[in-house]
Amino acid sequence: MRSWRVPPPQIAVKCAATVALAALAALSMDDPQLVFLAGIAALGAGGLALRDLLAPVRLTAGADGLTVVNGYAGKRHIPWPDVTAIRVDERQRLLMRTRLLEIETTDDLHLLSTFDLGEDVRDVEAELLRLNTSG
């Protein structure tokens, strides 16, 4: 059984950003626009940090199939025969390059990034292809 998770330092940065943005909002009560913007940013960062705390393991693979995070923090088990494709989607726009691991099933598509897995998605793809015993 192999699992991939959000790196703990990344979770710590999101928590620290949430606290810093909430403090900025609290200390800026004389500027309603700044309070609003910092408050919205704190809620967004807090939502991302909470998801990482509730479901840090984003992908697990074993002989019987995969388990992926589904929705905000739920889990879904996918037997290997239901996996139709595992591939890396790589795109470059302007100066940014993105790589996503795509796990396609008969009825869904799961996208995971390096930030979700804590490893290069190409390495995870290779490991999943090796673990997939259904073909």
PDB file of C-alpha atoms in Angstrom:
ATOM      1  CA  MET A   1       0.000   0.000   0.000  1.00  0.00           C
ATOM      2  CA  ARG A   2       1.396   3.395  -1.017  1.00  0.00           C
ATOM      3  CA  SER A   3      -0.009   6.822  -0.196  1.00  0.00           C
ATOM      4  CA  TRP A   4       0.688  10.414  -1.170  1.00  0.00           C
ATOM      5  CA  ARG A   5      -0.164  13.419   0.967  1.00  0.00           C
ATOM      6  CA  VAL A   6       0.036  17.179   1.162  1.00  0.00           C
ATOM      7  CA  PRO A   7       3.469  18.063   2.636  1.00  0.00           C
ATOM      8  CA  PRO A   8       3.175  19.283   6.261  1.00  0.00           C
ATOM      9  CA  PRO A   9       5.221  22.469   5.593  1.00  0.00           C
ATOM     10  CA  GLN A  10       2.680  23.442   2.944  1.00  0.00           C
ATOM     11  CA  ILE A  11      -0.151  23.004   5.463  1.00  0.00           C
ATOM     12  CA  ALA A  12       1.774  25.124   7.983  1.00  0.00           C
ATOM     13  CA  VAL A  13       2.185  27.931   5.429  1.00  0.00           C
ATOM     14  CA  LYS A  14      -1.565  27.926   4.709  1.00  0.00           C
ATOM     15  CA  CYS A  15      -2.353  28.051   8.436  1.00  0.00           C
ATOM     16  CA  ALA A  16       0.135  30.894   8.967  1.00  0.00           C
ATOM     17  CA  ALA A  17      -1.326  32.822   6.014  1.00  0.00           C
ATOM     18  CA  THR A  18      -4.807  32.394   7.502  1.00  0.00           C
ATOM     19  CA  VAL A  19      -3.671  33.787  10.860  1.00  0.00           C
ATOM     20  CA  ALA A  20      -1.778  36.670   9.233  1.00  0.00           C
ATOM     21  CA  LEU A  21      -4.735  37.648   7.044  1.00  0.00           C
ATOM     22  CA  ALA A  22      -7.156  37.428   9.970  1.00  0.00           C
ATOM     23  CA  ALA A  23      -4.810  39.627  12.045  1.00  0.00           C
ATOM     24  CA  LEU A  24      -4.599  42.117   9.181  1.00  0.00           C
ATOM     25  CA  ALA A  25      -8.388  42.263   9.053  1.00  0.00           C
ATOM     26  CA  ALA A  26      -8.644  42.712  12.833  1.00  0.00           C
ATOM     27  CA  LEU A  27      -5.996  45.441  12.917  1.00  0.00           C
ATOM     28  CA  SER A  28      -7.541  47.393  10.032  1.00  0.00           C
ATOM     29  CA  MET A  29     -10.952  48.156  11.492  1.00  0.00           C
ATOM     30  CA  ASP A  30     -10.685  51.793  10.370  1.00  0.00           C
ATOM     31  CA  ASP A  31     -10.551  50.753   6.696  1.00  0.00           C
ATOM     32  CA  PRO A  32     -13.707  48.775   5.769  1.00  0.00           C
ATOM     33  CA  GLN A  33     -12.430  47.806   2.329  1.00  0.00           C
ATOM     34  CA  LEU A  34      -9.219  46.325   3.733  1.00  0.00           C
ATOM     35  CA  VAL A  35     -11.177  44.497   6.440  1.00  0.00           C
ATOM     36  CA  PHE A  36     -13.455  43.027   3.777  1.00  0.00           C
ATOM     37  CA  LEU A  37     -10.640  41.969   1.435  1.00  0.00           C
ATOM     38  CA  ALA A  38      -8.403  40.587   4.189  1.00  0.00           C
ATOM     39  CA  GLY A  39     -11.390  38.812   5.736  1.00  0.00           C
ATOM     40  CA  ILE A  40     -12.331  37.152   2.434  1.00  0.00           C
ATOM     41  CA  ALA A  41      -8.688  36.160   1.842  1.00  0.00           C
ATOM     42  CA  ALA A  42      -8.471  34.742   5.399  1.00  0.00           C
ATOM     43  CA  LEU A  43     -11.630  32.685   4.820  1.00  0.00           C
ATOM     44  CA  GLY A  44     -10.247  31.340   1.541  1.00  0.00           C
ATOM     45  CA  ALA A  45      -6.857  30.457   3.003  1.00  0.00           C
ATOM     46  CA  GLY A  46      -8.576  28.954   6.040  1.00  0.00           C
ATOM     47  CA  GLY A  47     -10.780  26.798   3.834  1.00  0.00           C
ATOM     48  CA  LEU A  48      -7.751  25.457   1.982  1.00  0.00           C
ATOM     49  CA  ALA A  49      -5.851  24.851   5.227  1.00  0.00           C
ATOM     50  CA  LEU A  50      -8.849  23.093   6.791  1.00  0.00           C
ATOM     51  CA  ARG A  51      -9.158  20.761   3.807  1.00  0.00           C
ATOM     52  CA  ASP A  52      -5.466  19.903   4.112  1.00  0.00           C
ATOM     53  CA  LEU A  53      -5.917  19.190   7.822  1.00  0.00           C
ATOM     54  CA  LEU A  54      -9.072  17.076   7.337  1.00  0.00           C
ATOM     55  CA  ALA A  55      -7.838  15.106   4.321  1.00  0.00           C
ATOM     56  CA  PRO A  56      -4.042  15.332   4.076  1.00  0.00           C
ATOM     57  CA  VAL A  57      -3.738  12.003   2.242  1.00  0.00           C
ATOM     58  CA  ARG A  58      -4.914  12.705  -1.299  1.00  0.00           C
ATOM     59  CA  LEU A  59      -4.170   9.370  -2.959  1.00  0.00           C
ATOM     60  CA  THR A  60      -3.646   5.800  -1.787  1.00  0.00           C
ATOM     61  CA  ALA A  61      -2.888   2.864  -4.060  1.00  0.00           C
ATOM     62  CA  GLY A  62      -2.753  -0.826  -3.352  1.00  0.00           C
ATOM     63  CA  ALA A  63      -3.386  -4.179  -4.953  1.00  0.00           C
ATOM     64  CA  ASP A  64      -7.171  -3.678  -4.852  1.00  0.00           C
ATOM     65  CA  GLY A  65      -7.243  -0.181  -6.396  1.00  0.00           C
ATOM     66  CA  LEU A  66      -7.021   3.499  -5.579  1.00  0.00           C
ATOM     67  CA  THR A  67      -8.549   5.715  -2.938  1.00  0.00           C
ATOM     68  CA  VAL A  68      -8.770   9.405  -3.869  1.00  0.00           C
ATOM     69  CA  VAL A  69     -10.065  12.484  -2.112  1.00  0.00           C
ATOM     70  CA  ASN A  70     -13.516  13.208  -3.458  1.00  0.00           C
ATOM     71  CA  GLY A  71     -15.230  16.552  -2.954  1.00  0.00           C
ATOM     72  CA  TYR A  72     -13.955  18.717  -0.114  1.00  0.00           C
ATOM     73  CA  ALA A  73     -12.625  15.998   2.181  1.00  0.00           C
ATOM     74  CA  GLY A  74     -14.450  12.768   1.329  1.00  0.00           C
ATOM     75  CA  LYS A  75     -12.840   9.609   0.022  1.00  0.00           C
ATOM     76  CA  ARG A  76     -13.696   7.352  -2.877  1.00  0.00           C
ATOM     77  CA  HIS A  77     -12.319   3.883  -3.500  1.00  0.00           C
ATOM     78  CA  ILE A  78     -11.803   2.961  -7.158  1.00  0.00           C
ATOM     79  CA  PRO A  79     -11.025  -0.661  -8.067  1.00  0.00           C
ATOM     80  CA  TRP A  80      -8.290  -1.040 -10.693  1.00  0.00           C
ATOM     81  CA  PRO A  81     -10.674  -2.354 -13.389  1.00  0.00           C
ATOM     82  CA  ASP A  82     -12.635   0.935 -13.146  1.00  0.00           C
ATOM     83  CA  VAL A  83      -9.503   3.003 -13.893  1.00  0.00           C
ATOM     84  CA  THR A  84      -9.504   3.692 -17.626  1.00  0.00           C
ATOM     85  CA  ALA A  85      -6.395   5.899 -17.829  1.00  0.00           C
ATOM     86  CA  ILE A  86      -3.563   7.292 -15.729  1.00  0.00           C
ATOM     87  CA  ARG A  87      -1.597  10.077 -17.377  1.00  0.00           C
ATOM     88  CA  VAL A  88       0.190  13.356 -16.772  1.00  0.00           C
ATOM     89  CA  ASP A  89      -1.210  16.468 -18.413  1.00  0.00           C
ATOM     90  CA  GLU A  90       1.506  19.062 -18.927  1.00  0.00           C
ATOM     91  CA  ARG A  91       0.804  22.567 -20.201  1.00  0.00           C
ATOM     92  CA  GLN A  92       2.833  25.707 -20.591  1.00  0.00           C
ATOM     93  CA  ARG A  93       1.289  29.157 -20.743  1.00  0.00           C
ATOM     94  CA  LEU A  94       3.465  32.224 -20.814  1.00  0.00           C
ATOM     95  CA  LEU A  95       6.159  31.450 -18.240  1.00  0.00           C
ATOM     96  CA  MET A  96       4.116  28.981 -16.179  1.00  0.00           C
ATOM     97  CA  ARG A  97       4.292  25.216 -16.550  1.00  0.00           C
ATOM     98  CA  THR A  98       1.676  23.038 -14.909  1.00  0.00           C
ATOM     99  CA  ARG A  99       1.600  19.278 -14.520  1.00  0.00           C
ATOM    100  CA  LEU A 100      -1.432  17.397 -13.278  1.00  0.00           C
ATOM    101  CA  LEU A 101      -1.867  13.709 -12.653  1.00  0.00           C
ATOM    102  CA  GLU A 102      -5.104  12.619 -14.314  1.00  0.00           C
ATOM    103  CA  ILE A 103      -6.825   9.493 -13.071  1.00  0.00           C
ATOM    104  CA  GLU A 104      -9.714   8.739 -15.391  1.00  0.00           C
ATOM    105  CA  THR A 105     -12.412   6.287 -14.383  1.00  0.00           C
ATOM    106  CA  THR A 106     -15.492   5.040 -16.171  1.00  0.00           C
ATOM    107  CA  ASP A 107     -17.515   7.950 -14.737  1.00  0.00           C
ATOM    108  CA  ASP A 108     -15.125  10.595 -13.392  1.00  0.00           C
ATOM    109  CA  LEU A 109     -11.786  12.388 -13.748  1.00  0.00           C
ATOM    110  CA  HIS A 110      -9.557  13.040 -10.728  1.00  0.00           C
ATOM    111  CA  LEU A 111      -6.856  15.715 -11.024  1.00  0.00           C
ATOM    112  CA  LEU A 112      -3.956  15.897  -8.576  1.00  0.00           C
ATOM    113  CA  SER A 113      -0.969  18.236  -8.538  1.00  0.00           C
ATOM    114  CA  THR A 114       2.476  18.070  -7.008  1.00  0.00           C
ATOM    115  CA  PHE A 115       1.088  20.220  -4.194  1.00  0.00           C
ATOM    116  CA  ASP A 116      -1.520  17.517  -3.474  1.00  0.00           C
ATOM    117  CA  LEU A 117       0.886  14.599  -3.669  1.00  0.00           C
ATOM    118  CA  GLY A 118       4.151  15.919  -2.259  1.00  0.00           C
ATOM    119  CA  GLU A 119       6.000  14.309  -5.181  1.00  0.00           C
ATOM    120  CA  ASP A 120       6.495  14.899  -8.874  1.00  0.00           C
ATOM    121  CA  VAL A 121       3.365  13.716 -10.672  1.00  0.00           C
ATOM    122  CA  ARG A 122       5.438  11.821 -13.258  1.00  0.00           C
ATOM    123  CA  ASP A 123       6.938   9.683 -10.477  1.00  0.00           C
ATOM    124  CA  VAL A 124       3.481   9.035  -9.034  1.00  0.00           C
ATOM    125  CA  GLU A 125       2.191   8.093 -12.486  1.00  0.00           C
ATOM    126  CA  ALA A 126       5.012   5.564 -12.916  1.00  0.00           C
ATOM    127  CA  GLU A 127       4.309   4.038  -9.507  1.00  0.00           C
ATOM    128  CA  LEU A 128       0.564   3.803 -10.178  1.00  0.00           C
ATOM    129  CA  LEU A 129       1.161   2.133 -13.532  1.00  0.00           C
ATOM    130  CA  ARG A 130       3.438  -0.367 -11.792  1.00  0.00           C
ATOM    131  CA  LEU A 131       0.838  -1.050  -9.070  1.00  0.00           C
ATOM    132  CA  ASN A 132      -2.038  -1.445 -11.530  1.00  0.00           C
ATOM    133  CA  THR A 133      -2.365  -5.199 -11.879  1.00  0.00           C
ATOM    134  CA  SER A 134      -5.536  -5.104 -13.997  1.00  0.00           C
ATOM    135  CA  GLY A 135      -3.777  -4.255 -17.192  1.00  0.00           C
TER     136      GLY A 135
END
